Amino acid sequence: MTARAADRARYDRATAHLDAPLAIVDLDAFDANAADLVRRAAGKPVRVASKSVRCRALLERVLAMDGFQGIMSFTLAESLWLARSGFDDVLLAYPSADRSGFAELAADPKLAGAVTVMVDDPAHLDLIDAARDGGREVVRVCLELDTSLRLLGGRVRVGARRSPLHSPGQLAELARTVARRPGFRLVGIMAYEGHIAGVGDSVAGRPLRSRAVRLMQATARRELAERRAAVVRAVRAVVPGLEFVNGGGTGSVQHTAAEDAVTEIAAGSGLYVPRLFDNYTSFTGRPAALFAQPVVRRPGVGVVTVLGGGYPASGAAGPDRLPVPYLPEGLVYDPQEGPGEVQTPLLGSPADDLLIGDKVWFRHAKAGELCERFAALHLVEGDTVTATVPTYRGEGQTFL
């Protein structure tokens, strides 16, 4: 029996009393992935990206482990909810225009002490001030550095379009603006190198593209390490008491941790290890989050149909954004239909061994987005479900 076949047998036994559709997290794999992130971070704390987890119980679990410290959130409403729930170190990774949220933040000393907001433009400070509604708490602020690689005098740009702040001078100027502004305190710098941490460098069947990605990433790492160090020096000259410099992502943990200028690493997807992380040479994780769909039809030889399953991931549309049939091994989508909203035909010889009501296990393309489809995660240890915990959705929270 292969390792994957053994996993399927475990998951089927663990969930035999549960009807699909359902989602699980294999805690043995989750914990092993967490330990690997800590190992790669080489002594620097890992800040957990909540958008890649979207389950309070699992955020609590990982933050109880040595090597993890703080949350990186994705909306202000989520940040405030987490802070009210007892999480005391929440870094909002994206600028917000949530005026009511800022009014709540500025009026509550507990929230203001726990949440750090992201800015990359003086207009963000203006919006926060206009939203205060009498609240006088000091708002903790983080600046975001644009990590994109610019070549040929800026005519070629590689990387996500995030912050407009690219040079040390630009960040230092905004740091001075924050420092002069009453009601704000600059505490950190963040830089997410998505083109390094979030792009696979070993795509099956595409050796030339994979080689080009590795070359680009090596160039980008060198350029960013030098520029990030210069940015930190420039900002610390304005704000010597800077508390943190956050960088990285699951795919670049060990490289980012090696930079002296970086004080903490961000990661989250590496806990669940969705299918997009199969294409990396920098690390190998264990798939921990899966979902099961029930077989509801047997249209013919070598074909079964499962209920639902059309859960595409965000990003540029393409086959790599689709979930993949994982267990039993050997099933593929019908190219004429793909994964559907209410039904998904699957082809392959394993289909002939599946009966009505059997489970087919899938892996999502990305991590936390799976939790937008399910109200609960069943936590599996060995061949037993030891707990069932709500996702954000299961707690009535849909932040985006």
XYZ file of C-alpha atoms in Angstrom:
400
model
C 0.000 0.000 0.000
C 1.380 3.418 -0.936
C 1.592 6.220 1.615
C -1.243 8.036 -0.145
C -3.397 4.907 -0.149
C -2.731 4.527 3.580
C -3.790 8.139 4.132
C -6.988 7.529 2.204
C -7.774 4.501 4.342
C -7.170 6.560 7.502
C -9.330 9.462 6.347
C -12.136 7.145 5.252
C -12.090 5.355 8.624
C -11.933 8.622 10.564
C -14.918 10.107 8.723
C -16.973 6.962 8.173
C -19.677 8.396 10.455
C -19.773 11.723 8.602
C -21.490 12.574 5.349
C -19.607 14.469 2.646
C -19.085 17.190 1.582
C -16.717 17.830 4.469
C -13.250 19.216 5.146
C -10.505 17.849 7.373
C -7.147 18.894 8.748
C -4.682 16.096 9.449
C -3.107 17.306 12.698
C -0.021 15.115 12.374
C 0.735 16.750 9.011
C -0.238 20.214 10.294
C 2.123 19.955 13.267
C 4.948 18.568 11.107
C 4.531 21.462 8.678
C 4.582 23.937 11.557
C 7.814 22.420 12.873
C 9.355 22.684 9.419
C 8.480 26.389 9.173
C 10.154 26.989 12.530
C 13.217 25.026 11.450
C 13.544 27.044 8.258
C 13.075 30.325 10.140
C 16.283 29.516 12.048
C 15.422 31.211 15.314
C 13.380 34.118 14.006
C 9.703 34.111 15.065
C 7.073 33.162 12.512
C 4.021 35.403 12.286
C 1.013 33.349 11.146
C -0.876 34.620 8.094
C -4.505 34.211 9.137
C -5.905 34.298 5.603
C -4.162 30.980 5.034
C -5.753 29.368 8.119
C -9.166 31.052 8.733
C -9.902 29.002 11.827
C -9.441 30.402 15.331
C -8.846 27.018 16.926
C -5.959 26.272 14.564
C -4.526 29.768 14.975
C -4.502 29.145 18.714
C -2.895 25.735 18.208
C -0.008 27.015 16.115
C 0.598 30.085 18.269
C 0.965 27.811 21.286
C 3.973 26.193 19.593
C 7.513 27.430 20.153
C 8.725 29.590 17.285
C 5.427 31.287 16.411
C 4.495 34.796 17.486
C 1.649 37.027 16.345
C -0.880 37.048 13.531
C -0.830 38.700 10.132
C -4.476 39.485 9.318
C -6.162 40.478 6.072
C -8.950 42.953 6.950
C -9.459 45.485 9.717
C -12.754 43.875 10.759
C -10.969 40.541 11.138
C -8.150 42.216 13.080
C -10.584 43.734 15.581
C -12.477 40.458 15.931
C -9.265 38.566 16.635
C -8.125 41.190 19.140
C -11.480 41.034 20.945
C -11.038 37.238 21.001
C -7.806 37.518 22.946
C -5.080 37.651 20.279
C -2.820 40.481 21.397
C -0.443 40.926 18.431
C -2.250 41.390 15.122
C -0.575 42.977 12.097
C -3.013 44.015 9.370
C -1.211 43.209 6.119
C -3.270 45.436 3.824
C -4.404 49.073 3.960
C -8.051 49.562 4.904
C -10.817 52.052 4.149
C -13.059 50.703 6.944
C -14.048 53.959 8.667
C -16.229 52.359 11.304
C -13.424 49.934 12.107
C -10.940 52.756 12.544
C -13.374 54.591 14.822
C -13.612 51.457 16.977
C -9.841 51.011 16.985
C -9.151 54.630 18.006
C -11.685 54.491 20.836
C -10.549 51.273 22.541
C -7.166 51.053 24.308
C -7.138 47.241 24.213
C -7.721 47.127 20.458
C -5.286 49.976 19.782
C -2.592 48.141 21.713
C -3.142 44.832 19.936
C -3.625 45.864 16.289
C -1.081 47.416 13.918
C -2.430 48.828 10.652
C -0.739 49.066 7.268
C -0.136 52.338 5.422
C 1.802 53.239 2.313
C 0.371 56.698 1.591
C -0.310 59.828 3.710
C -3.914 59.537 2.501
C -4.272 56.490 4.735
C -3.407 58.636 7.749
C -5.949 61.254 6.634
C -8.657 58.606 6.341
C -7.909 57.236 9.805
C -7.969 60.699 11.370
C -11.254 61.542 9.643
C -12.754 58.276 10.951
C -11.701 58.631 14.596
C -15.076 60.026 15.718
C -13.571 61.371 18.916
C -11.325 58.386 19.610
C -7.928 59.474 20.860
C -5.975 56.231 21.109
C -2.597 56.165 19.368
C -2.800 53.995 16.230
C 0.110 51.639 15.627
C 1.369 51.873 12.038
C 3.454 49.652 9.753
C 4.906 50.744 6.399
C 4.928 48.367 3.437
C 7.904 48.160 1.094
C 7.289 47.308 -2.553
C 9.452 44.245 -3.161
C 9.075 44.056 -6.946
C 12.154 43.511 -9.061
C 12.644 46.292 -11.599
C 14.907 45.747 -14.577
C 15.975 47.750 -17.630
C 15.448 51.062 -15.917
C 12.032 50.079 -14.642
C 10.659 49.014 -18.025
C 10.413 45.422 -16.757
C 8.680 44.801 -13.429
C 8.354 41.427 -11.662
C 6.185 41.151 -8.560
C 2.770 41.968 -7.158
C 1.431 45.495 -7.460
C 1.195 46.416 -3.803
C 2.853 49.387 -2.104
C 4.045 52.446 -4.078
C 7.013 52.733 -1.669
C 10.039 51.240 -3.417
C 13.146 53.180 -2.385
C 14.738 53.859 1.013
C 14.066 57.557 0.528
C 10.350 57.024 -0.055
C 9.924 54.962 3.101
C 12.012 57.360 5.169
C 9.876 60.294 4.016
C 6.631 58.557 4.981
C 8.248 57.544 8.279
C 8.935 61.228 8.973
C 5.315 62.045 8.116
C 4.058 59.447 10.597
C 6.518 60.546 13.282
C 5.355 64.174 13.017
C 1.680 63.240 13.082
C -0.068 63.185 16.483
C -2.076 60.056 17.190
C 0.169 57.625 15.281
C 3.226 55.541 16.159
C 5.391 53.848 13.546
C 6.319 50.397 14.851
C 7.202 48.232 11.847
C 8.072 47.602 8.220
C 6.610 44.810 6.124
C 7.772 43.468 2.773
C 6.095 40.497 1.098
C 8.190 39.080 -1.735
C 5.357 37.224 -3.461
C 7.338 36.649 -6.663
C 9.845 34.694 -4.565
C 7.710 33.168 -1.812
C 4.548 32.540 -3.830
C 5.728 31.272 -7.226
C 6.731 27.638 -7.708
C 10.147 27.085 -9.258
C 9.760 23.466 -10.359
C 6.676 23.044 -12.534
C 6.213 19.519 -13.859
C 6.657 19.318 -17.614
C 7.964 22.884 -17.930
C 11.741 22.716 -17.382
C 12.577 25.935 -19.237
C 9.987 27.965 -17.345
C 11.146 26.455 -14.055
C 14.757 27.376 -14.812
C 13.713 30.924 -15.717
C 11.766 31.249 -12.446
C 14.758 30.068 -10.420
C 17.025 32.566 -12.189
C 14.537 35.385 -11.603
C 14.134 34.488 -7.949
C 17.869 34.322 -7.304
C 18.272 37.778 -8.866
C 15.295 39.138 -6.946
C 16.552 37.777 -3.600
C 19.910 39.484 -4.004
C 18.400 42.801 -5.060
C 15.758 42.792 -2.330
C 18.178 41.847 0.460
C 20.351 44.857 -0.349
C 17.423 47.248 -0.765
C 15.560 45.999 2.319
C 18.655 46.516 4.458
C 18.988 50.065 3.117
C 15.298 50.738 3.779
C 15.579 49.533 7.379
C 18.635 51.723 7.977
C 16.832 54.746 6.516
C 13.671 54.219 8.573
C 15.546 53.452 11.804
C 17.361 56.775 11.359
C 13.918 58.384 11.706
C 12.387 55.940 14.216
C 15.158 54.199 16.176
C 12.649 52.244 18.266
C 11.173 50.269 15.349
C 9.732 47.069 16.821
C 9.806 44.672 13.863
C 10.733 44.122 10.226
C 8.493 41.474 8.689
C 9.287 39.608 5.496
C 8.975 36.377 3.630
C 6.297 33.820 2.965
C 6.039 30.032 2.990
C 8.143 29.585 -0.143
C 11.033 31.798 0.991
C 11.261 31.324 4.758
C 14.899 30.244 4.977
C 16.108 32.836 2.462
C 14.340 35.753 4.148
C 15.368 34.593 7.628
C 19.010 34.798 6.539
C 18.731 38.599 6.122
C 20.024 40.459 9.177
C 17.559 43.309 8.573
C 14.526 41.016 8.982
C 13.337 40.316 12.526
C 10.342 38.042 11.848
C 8.948 35.852 9.072
C 5.383 35.665 7.771
C 3.955 32.293 6.752
C 0.629 30.489 6.781
C -0.015 28.413 3.666
C 2.786 26.081 4.669
C 0.638 24.785 7.509
C -2.009 23.346 5.159
C 0.278 22.825 2.099
C -2.227 23.239 -0.740
C -1.460 22.019 -4.255
C 0.311 25.216 -5.396
C 3.169 24.286 -3.062
C 3.901 21.064 -4.912
C 6.068 23.064 -7.342
C 8.810 24.245 -4.957
C 12.397 23.114 -4.550
C 12.904 25.144 -1.358
C 10.833 22.856 0.856
C 8.566 19.802 0.877
C 5.491 19.777 3.097
C 2.731 17.323 3.878
C -0.797 17.988 2.589
C -2.761 18.688 5.771
C -6.068 20.209 4.610
C -8.350 18.234 2.323
C -12.004 18.139 1.414
C -14.187 15.197 0.437
C -17.054 15.074 -2.040
C -19.472 12.107 -2.202
C -19.907 9.892 -5.231
C -23.500 10.380 -6.374
C -23.477 8.878 -9.910
C -21.751 6.155 -11.926
C -22.422 7.236 -15.516
C -20.336 4.495 -17.136
C -17.147 2.488 -17.100
C -14.253 4.512 -15.718
C -16.472 7.422 -14.662
C -17.986 8.615 -11.399
C -19.672 11.883 -10.578
C -19.261 13.611 -7.235
C -21.456 16.318 -5.774
C -20.066 19.842 -6.196
C -16.343 20.484 -6.028
C -15.999 23.578 -8.218
C -13.937 25.604 -5.739
C -11.477 27.687 -7.787
C -8.793 29.721 -6.036
C -8.118 33.418 -6.466
C -5.485 34.725 -8.877
C -5.133 34.721 -12.640
C -7.578 32.119 -13.953
C -6.008 28.881 -15.121
C -5.811 25.146 -14.438
C -3.442 25.736 -11.528
C -6.249 27.536 -9.670
C -8.444 24.422 -9.576
C -8.553 21.860 -6.783
C -7.209 18.439 -7.732
C -8.640 14.965 -7.099
C -6.128 13.465 -4.678
C -7.480 10.205 -3.240
C -7.920 7.628 -4.621
C -4.939 8.213 -6.876
C -5.484 8.270 -10.613
C -8.712 10.254 -10.998
C -8.775 13.249 -13.345
C -11.353 15.779 -14.474
C -13.404 15.336 -17.608
C -11.810 18.012 -19.855
C -15.236 18.856 -21.258
C -16.630 19.775 -17.831
C -13.931 20.259 -15.204
C -14.972 20.806 -11.569
C -18.576 21.955 -11.479
C -20.727 24.031 -9.188
C -23.064 21.147 -8.356
C -21.480 18.100 -9.942
C -18.034 17.003 -11.086
C -17.406 13.976 -13.328
C -14.129 12.188 -12.679
C -12.391 9.805 -15.074
C -9.940 6.979 -14.498
C -9.770 3.302 -13.635
C -10.163 3.932 -9.856
C -13.703 5.103 -10.621
C -14.786 1.497 -11.156
C -13.991 0.648 -7.527
C -16.032 3.533 -6.107
C -19.607 3.054 -4.940
C -22.424 5.529 -4.460
C -21.719 7.344 -1.192
C -17.963 6.783 -1.209
C -15.713 9.797 -0.654
C -13.274 11.294 -3.126
C -10.643 13.482 -1.459
C -9.437 16.724 -3.034
C -6.715 19.296 -2.351
C -7.508 22.977 -2.837
C -5.160 25.098 -4.934
C -4.654 27.593 -2.091
C -4.814 27.324 1.683
C -7.367 29.328 3.656
C -9.796 29.820 0.796
C -10.986 26.263 1.395
C -12.501 27.488 4.661
C -14.829 29.850 2.808
C -16.607 26.716 1.532
C -17.023 24.888 4.840
C -18.430 25.856 8.222
C -16.295 23.329 10.101
C -13.005 21.475 9.955
C -12.821 17.938 11.292
C -9.445 17.448 12.987
C -7.967 14.016 12.332
C -5.341 12.283 14.446
C -4.372 8.872 13.170
C -7.636 7.362 11.999
C -9.912 9.274 14.368
C -11.664 12.625 14.287
C -10.681 14.053 17.652
C -12.424 17.430 17.349
C -14.598 19.476 15.052
C -13.919 23.211 15.030
C -15.599 26.115 13.221
C -13.972 28.003 10.402
C -14.417 31.764 10.159
C -17.497 31.013 8.062
C -18.791 28.651 10.738
C -18.551 31.522 13.230
C -20.568 33.760 10.939
C -17.524 35.761 9.844
C -17.046 36.479 6.141
C -14.533 39.291 5.965
C -14.007 39.318 2.192
